[in-house]
PDB file of C-alpha atoms in Angstrom:
ATOM      1  CA  MET A 177     290.813 -89.540  -7.701  1.00 40.00           C
ATOM      2  CA  THR A 178     289.966 -92.302 -10.161  1.00 38.00           C
ATOM      3  CA  LYS A 179     286.920 -94.360  -9.571  1.00 38.00           C
ATOM      4  CA  THR A 180     287.146 -98.119 -10.004  1.00 39.00           C
ATOM      5  CA  PRO A 181     284.742 -99.096 -12.773  1.00 39.00           C
ATOM      6  CA  THR A 182     281.719-101.092 -11.730  1.00 41.00           C
ATOM      7  CA  LEU A 183     281.895-104.642 -12.940  1.00 44.00           C
ATOM      8  CA  ALA A 184     279.396-105.665 -15.533  1.00 42.00           C
ATOM      9  CA  PRO A 185     278.681-109.097 -14.112  1.00 49.00           C
ATOM     10  CA  ASP A 186     278.464-111.975 -16.513  1.00 59.00           C
ATOM     11  CA  ARG A 187     275.020-113.498 -16.717  1.00 79.00           C
ATOM     12  CA  PHE A 188     275.354-116.934 -15.282  1.00 91.00           C
ATOM     13  CA  SER A 189     272.952-119.858 -15.368  1.00 92.00           C
ATOM     14  CA  ASP A 190     270.168-119.958 -12.782  1.00 93.00           C
ATOM     15  CA  ARG A 191     272.025-122.732 -10.923  1.00 92.00           C
ATOM     16  CA  THR A 192     275.259-120.734 -10.834  1.00 94.00           C
ATOM     17  CA  GLU A 193     273.358-117.637  -9.653  1.00 94.00           C
ATOM     18  CA  MET A 194     271.794-119.753  -6.880  1.00 94.00           C
ATOM     19  CA  LEU A 195     275.258-120.956  -5.794  1.00 94.00           C
ATOM     20  CA  LEU A 196     276.633-117.405  -5.935  1.00 95.00           C
ATOM     21  CA  ASN A 197     273.779-116.225  -3.713  1.00 95.00           C
ATOM     22  CA  ARG A 198     274.615-119.023  -1.291  1.00 94.00           C
ATOM     23  CA  ALA A 199     278.289-117.958  -1.359  1.00 95.00           C
ATOM     24  CA  ASP A 200     277.182-114.397  -0.603  1.00 95.00           C
ATOM     25  CA  ARG A 201     275.217-115.621   2.428  1.00 94.00           C
ATOM     26  CA  LEU A 202     278.162-117.751   3.625  1.00 92.00           C
ATOM     27  CA  CYS A 203     280.445-114.709   3.404  1.00 95.00           C
ATOM     28  CA  ALA A 204     277.935-112.473   5.178  1.00 95.00           C
ATOM     29  CA  ALA A 205     277.682-115.020   8.012  1.00 93.00           C
ATOM     30  CA  LYS A 206     281.449-114.559   8.499  1.00 92.00           C
ATOM     31  CA  ASN A 207     281.149-110.744   8.249  1.00 96.00           C
ATOM     32  CA  LEU A 208     282.908-110.838   4.869  1.00 96.00           C
ATOM     33  CA  LYS A 209     281.829-109.348   1.565  1.00 96.00           C
ATOM     34  CA  LEU A 210     281.533-111.197  -1.718  1.00 96.00           C
ATOM     35  CA  THR A 211     282.343-108.161  -3.866  1.00 95.00           C
ATOM     36  CA  ALA A 212     281.279-107.930  -7.507  1.00 94.00           C
ATOM     37  CA  LEU A 213     284.769-109.009  -8.620  1.00 95.00           C
ATOM     38  CA  ARG A 214     284.876-111.971  -6.224  1.00 96.00           C
ATOM     39  CA  ARG A 215     281.382-112.966  -7.318  1.00 96.00           C
ATOM     40  CA  GLN A 216     282.337-112.734 -10.988  1.00 96.00           C
ATOM     41  CA  ILE A 217     285.483-114.854 -10.595  1.00 97.00           C
ATOM     42  CA  LEU A 218     283.626-117.441  -8.513  1.00 97.00           C
ATOM     43  CA  GLY A 219     280.851-117.442 -11.128  1.00 96.00           C
ATOM     44  CA  ILE A 220     283.389-118.100 -13.877  1.00 96.00           C
ATOM     45  CA  MET A 221     284.732-121.021 -11.880  1.00 96.00           C
ATOM     46  CA  LEU A 222     281.261-122.405 -11.163  1.00 95.00           C
ATOM     47  CA  SER A 223     280.408-122.177 -14.864  1.00 94.00           C
ATOM     48  CA  SER A 224     283.442-124.185 -15.923  1.00 93.00           C
ATOM     49  CA  ASP A 225     283.444-127.969 -16.126  1.00 88.00           C
ATOM     50  CA  GLN A 226     287.238-127.988 -15.719  1.00 92.00           C
ATOM     51  CA  PRO A 227     289.627-126.633 -13.087  1.00 95.00           C
ATOM     52  CA  LEU A 228     290.936-123.185 -14.020  1.00 97.00           C
ATOM     53  CA  GLY A 229     294.358-121.683 -13.481  1.00 97.00           C
ATOM     54  CA  ALA A 230     294.848-118.067 -12.480  1.00 97.00           C
ATOM     55  CA  TYR A 231     295.685-116.995 -16.027  1.00 96.00           C
ATOM     56  CA  ASP A 232     292.668-118.872 -17.428  1.00 96.00           C
ATOM     57  CA  LEU A 233     290.534-116.878 -15.002  1.00 97.00           C
ATOM     58  CA  LEU A 234     292.298-113.652 -15.947  1.00 96.00           C
ATOM     59  CA  GLU A 235     291.659-114.282 -19.646  1.00 96.00           C
ATOM     60  CA  ARG A 236     287.957-114.917 -19.022  1.00 95.00           C
ATOM     61  CA  LEU A 237     287.684-111.948 -16.687  1.00 94.00           C
ATOM     62  CA  GLN A 238     289.252-109.644 -19.275  1.00 93.00           C
ATOM     63  CA  THR A 239     286.324-110.211 -21.642  1.00 92.00           C
ATOM     64  CA  SER A 240     284.281-107.937 -19.369  1.00 89.00           C
ATOM     65  CA  GLN A 241     287.161-106.184 -17.562  1.00 89.00           C
ATOM     66  CA  PRO A 242     289.892-105.475 -20.143  1.00 90.00           C
ATOM     67  CA  GLY A 243     292.140-103.788 -17.566  1.00 91.00           C
ATOM     68  CA  ALA A 244     292.123-106.725 -15.128  1.00 92.00           C
ATOM     69  CA  ALA A 245     295.623-107.738 -14.056  1.00 94.00           C
ATOM     70  CA  PRO A 246     297.133-110.843 -12.429  1.00 95.00           C
ATOM     71  CA  PRO A 247     297.319-109.340  -8.901  1.00 96.00           C
ATOM     72  CA  THR A 248     293.550-108.779  -9.021  1.00 93.00           C
ATOM     73  CA  VAL A 249     292.929-112.459  -9.740  1.00 96.00           C
ATOM     74  CA  TYR A 250     295.483-113.686  -7.190  1.00 97.00           C
ATOM     75  CA  ARG A 251     294.019-111.521  -4.392  1.00 97.00           C
ATOM     76  CA  THR A 252     290.554-112.789  -5.242  1.00 97.00           C
ATOM     77  CA  LEU A 253     291.740-116.402  -5.286  1.00 98.00           C
ATOM     78  CA  ASP A 254     293.355-115.891  -1.860  1.00 97.00           C
ATOM     79  CA  PHE A 255     290.070-114.563  -0.488  1.00 97.00           C
ATOM     80  CA  LEU A 256     288.029-117.423  -1.993  1.00 96.00           C
ATOM     81  CA  LEU A 257     290.532-119.998  -0.657  1.00 94.00           C
ATOM     82  CA  ASP A 258     290.554-118.439   2.823  1.00 92.00           C
ATOM     83  CA  THR A 259     286.755-118.488   2.977  1.00 91.00           C
ATOM     84  CA  GLY A 260     286.591-122.130   1.844  1.00 89.00           C
ATOM     85  CA  LEU A 261     284.608-121.350  -1.301  1.00 94.00           C
ATOM     86  CA  ILE A 262     287.244-122.836  -3.610  1.00 94.00           C
ATOM     87  CA  HIS A 263     290.047-125.390  -3.503  1.00 93.00           C
ATOM     88  CA  LYS A 264     293.444-125.407  -5.137  1.00 94.00           C
ATOM     89  CA  ILE A 265     294.324-128.558  -7.040  1.00 94.00           C
ATOM     90  CA  GLU A 266     298.081-128.637  -6.522  1.00 92.00           C
ATOM     91  CA  ARG A 267     298.674-131.320  -9.149  1.00 89.00           C
ATOM     92  CA  LEU A 268     297.103-129.143 -11.853  1.00 91.00           C
ATOM     93  CA  SER A 269     298.031-125.750 -10.371  1.00 93.00           C
ATOM     94  CA  SER A 270     294.401-124.773 -10.791  1.00 96.00           C
ATOM     95  CA  PHE A 271     291.275-124.043  -8.805  1.00 96.00           C
ATOM     96  CA  VAL A 272     287.788-125.513  -8.424  1.00 95.00           C
ATOM     97  CA  PRO A 273     284.760-124.333  -6.451  1.00 94.00           C
ATOM     98  CA  CYS A 274     284.076-126.184  -3.199  1.00 90.00           C
ATOM     99  CA  THR A 275     280.966-128.076  -4.187  1.00 79.00           C
ATOM    100  CA  HIS A 276     280.345-129.258  -0.643  1.00 78.00           C
ATOM    101  CA  ALA A 277     280.314-125.740   0.790  1.00 79.00           C
ATOM    102  CA  LEU A 278     278.043-124.419  -1.953  1.00 80.00           C
ATOM    103  CA  ASP A 279     275.776-127.377  -2.728  1.00 73.00           C
ATOM    104  CA  HIS A 280     275.066-128.611   0.784  1.00 63.00           C
ATOM    105  CA  ASP A 281     274.439-127.376   4.261  1.00 51.00           C
ATOM    106  CA  HIS A 282     278.090-127.875   5.000  1.00 50.00           C
ATOM    107  CA  THR A 283     279.301-128.290   8.540  1.00 47.00           C
ATOM    108  CA  ARG A 284     282.816-129.342   9.292  1.00 48.00           C
ATOM    109  CA  GLU A 285     283.032-132.617  11.065  1.00 48.00           C
ATOM    110  CA  GLY A 286     285.824-134.118  13.096  1.00 48.00           C
ATOM    111  CA  ASP A 287     287.363-131.271  15.093  1.00 56.00           C
ATOM    112  CA  GLY A 288     286.240-128.654  12.542  1.00 62.00           C
ATOM    113  CA  VAL A 289     288.596-130.007   9.876  1.00 71.00           C
ATOM    114  CA  HIS A 290     287.727-129.543   6.226  1.00 73.00           C
ATOM    115  CA  ALA A 291     288.817-132.773   4.587  1.00 80.00           C
ATOM    116  CA  THR A 292     288.501-133.148   0.858  1.00 87.00           C
ATOM    117  CA  GLN A 293     289.569-135.780  -1.601  1.00 92.00           C
ATOM    118  CA  PHE A 294     289.896-135.053  -5.299  1.00 94.00           C
ATOM    119  CA  LEU A 295     289.719-137.630  -8.060  1.00 95.00           C
ATOM    120  CA  ILE A 296     291.766-136.226 -10.958  1.00 95.00           C
ATOM    121  CA  CYS A 297     291.447-137.806 -14.398  1.00 95.00           C
ATOM    122  CA  ASN A 298     294.850-138.102 -16.090  1.00 93.00           C
ATOM    123  CA  ALA A 299     293.209-138.214 -19.512  1.00 94.00           C
ATOM    124  CA  CYS A 300     290.727-135.298 -19.500  1.00 92.00           C
ATOM    125  CA  SER A 301     291.724-133.428 -16.283  1.00 90.00           C
ATOM    126  CA  HIS A 302     288.165-133.627 -14.914  1.00 91.00           C
ATOM    127  CA  VAL A 303     288.141-133.269 -11.118  1.00 93.00           C
ATOM    128  CA  THR A 304     285.553-134.807  -8.816  1.00 92.00           C
ATOM    129  CA  GLU A 305     285.380-133.601  -5.216  1.00 90.00           C
ATOM    130  CA  LEU A 306     284.654-136.137  -2.510  1.00 89.00           C
ATOM    131  CA  GLU A 307     284.263-135.652   1.198  1.00 84.00           C
ATOM    132  CA  GLU A 308     284.390-139.139   2.647  1.00 86.00           C
ATOM    133  CA  PRO A 309     284.013-139.043   6.448  1.00 86.00           C
ATOM    134  CA  THR A 310     285.723-142.416   6.982  1.00 91.00           C
ATOM    135  CA  ILE A 311     288.892-141.052   5.371  1.00 91.00           C
ATOM    136  CA  LEU A 312     288.771-138.028   7.674  1.00 88.00           C
ATOM    137  CA  SER A 313     288.270-140.289  10.700  1.00 91.00           C
ATOM    138  CA  ALA A 314     291.311-142.354   9.760  1.00 93.00           C
ATOM    139  CA  ILE A 315     293.431-139.224   9.240  1.00 92.00           C
ATOM    140  CA  LEU A 316     292.327-137.698  12.556  1.00 92.00           C
ATOM    141  CA  GLU A 317     292.973-140.905  14.482  1.00 94.00           C
ATOM    142  CA  ALA A 318     296.421-141.448  12.958  1.00 95.00           C
ATOM    143  CA  SER A 319     297.299-137.786  13.576  1.00 94.00           C
ATOM    144  CA  ARG A 320     296.147-137.861  17.201  1.00 94.00           C
ATOM    145  CA  ASN A 321     298.275-140.965  17.759  1.00 97.00           C
ATOM    146  CA  VAL A 322     301.392-138.909  17.010  1.00 97.00           C
ATOM    147  CA  GLY A 323     300.168-135.717  18.682  1.00 96.00           C
ATOM    148  CA  PHE A 324     299.484-133.819  15.459  1.00 95.00           C
ATOM    149  CA  LYS A 325     296.564-131.371  15.223  1.00 91.00           C
ATOM    150  CA  VAL A 326     295.008-131.402  11.735  1.00 89.00           C
ATOM    151  CA  ARG A 327     293.535-128.159  10.390  1.00 84.00           C
ATOM    152  CA  GLN A 328     292.881-129.177   6.811  1.00 82.00           C
ATOM    153  CA  SER A 329     293.320-132.270   4.697  1.00 84.00           C
ATOM    154  CA  THR A 330     293.402-132.432   0.919  1.00 88.00           C
ATOM    155  CA  ILE A 331     294.117-135.661  -0.892  1.00 93.00           C
ATOM    156  CA  GLU A 332     294.611-135.767  -4.653  1.00 94.00           C
ATOM    157  CA  ILE A 333     294.047-139.137  -6.307  1.00 94.00           C
ATOM    158  CA  GLU A 334     294.990-139.627  -9.949  1.00 95.00           C
ATOM    159  CA  GLY A 335     293.448-142.104 -12.349  1.00 95.00           C
ATOM    160  CA  LEU A 336     290.759-142.237 -15.016  1.00 96.00           C
ATOM    161  CA  CYS A 337     287.218-140.907 -14.725  1.00 94.00           C
ATOM    162  CA  ALA A 338     284.387-143.274 -15.655  1.00 94.00           C
ATOM    163  CA  THR A 339     284.077-141.832 -19.171  1.00 94.00           C
ATOM    164  CA  CYS A 340     287.796-142.062 -19.966  1.00 95.00           C
ATOM    165  CA  ALA A 341     288.053-145.518 -18.349  1.00 94.00           C
ATOM    166  CA  ALA A 342     285.183-146.767 -20.528  1.00 92.00           C
ATOM    167  CA  THR A 343     286.815-145.277 -23.643  1.00 90.00           C
ATOM    168  CA  GLN A 344     290.157-146.860 -22.750  1.00 87.00           C
ATOM    169  CA  SER A 345     288.491-150.200 -22.037  1.00 78.00           C
ATOM    170  CA  LYS A 346     286.830-150.123 -25.476  1.00 74.00           C
ATOM    171  CA  THR A 347     290.136-149.210 -27.131  1.00 75.00           C
ATOM    172  CA  ASP A 348     291.975-151.962 -25.242  1.00 70.00           C
ATOM    173  CA  HIS A 349     289.278-154.472 -26.203  1.00 60.00           C
ATOM    174  CA  ASN A 350     289.448-153.468 -29.907  1.00 69.00           C
ATOM    175  CA  GLU A 351     293.250-153.741 -29.906  1.00 68.00           C
ATOM    176  CA  GLU A 352     293.073-157.162 -28.241  1.00 62.00           C
ATOM    177  CA  SER A 353     290.502-158.323 -30.834  1.00 62.00           C
ATOM    178  CA  ARG A 354     292.769-157.192 -33.693  1.00 64.00           C
ATOM    179  CA  ARG A 355     295.794-158.997 -32.218  1.00 64.00           C
ATOM    180  CA  THR A 356     293.915-162.265 -31.736  1.00 63.00           C
ATOM    181  CA  SER A 357     292.327-162.189 -35.184  1.00 64.00           C
ATOM    182  CA  ARG A 358     295.722-162.148 -36.953  1.00 61.00           C
TER     183      ARG A 358
END
């Protein structure tokens, strides 16, 4: 019988540790366990300022767990998705932590539906999570009108983040100045 090695958890920032402790409590409230591996993968995600794909997570995990394999990461991602601790960004085929579940006392509104909107920057791939109740209300009302029962709603909106928009605006302005000065 081979014993699974104990994970040597990465040392995360105090803020990330606080969020991981909150995730542990959220899991415990659902009679689920945030194992050391799940905690480590969630911690990696919380420590990143960008969405991470499964193989990005695997690569980072292998720094402390050289034998980690793709099925390990995929099973963990499934668990974290099912518990609402992370979201999948379909457009980027990557994952981000659910900031609303971890940062706030999160209760699902509107028939228990978790409705999230993501602002995805086409230039830098930064993702901002929103949870705008008026959007959820509109979705629920339109769905009820056709007899549809919503369980979850994820909307992905593409554009430019404030930083990239400001950079583009400056670039556009400089190009316009050069054209008019000729």
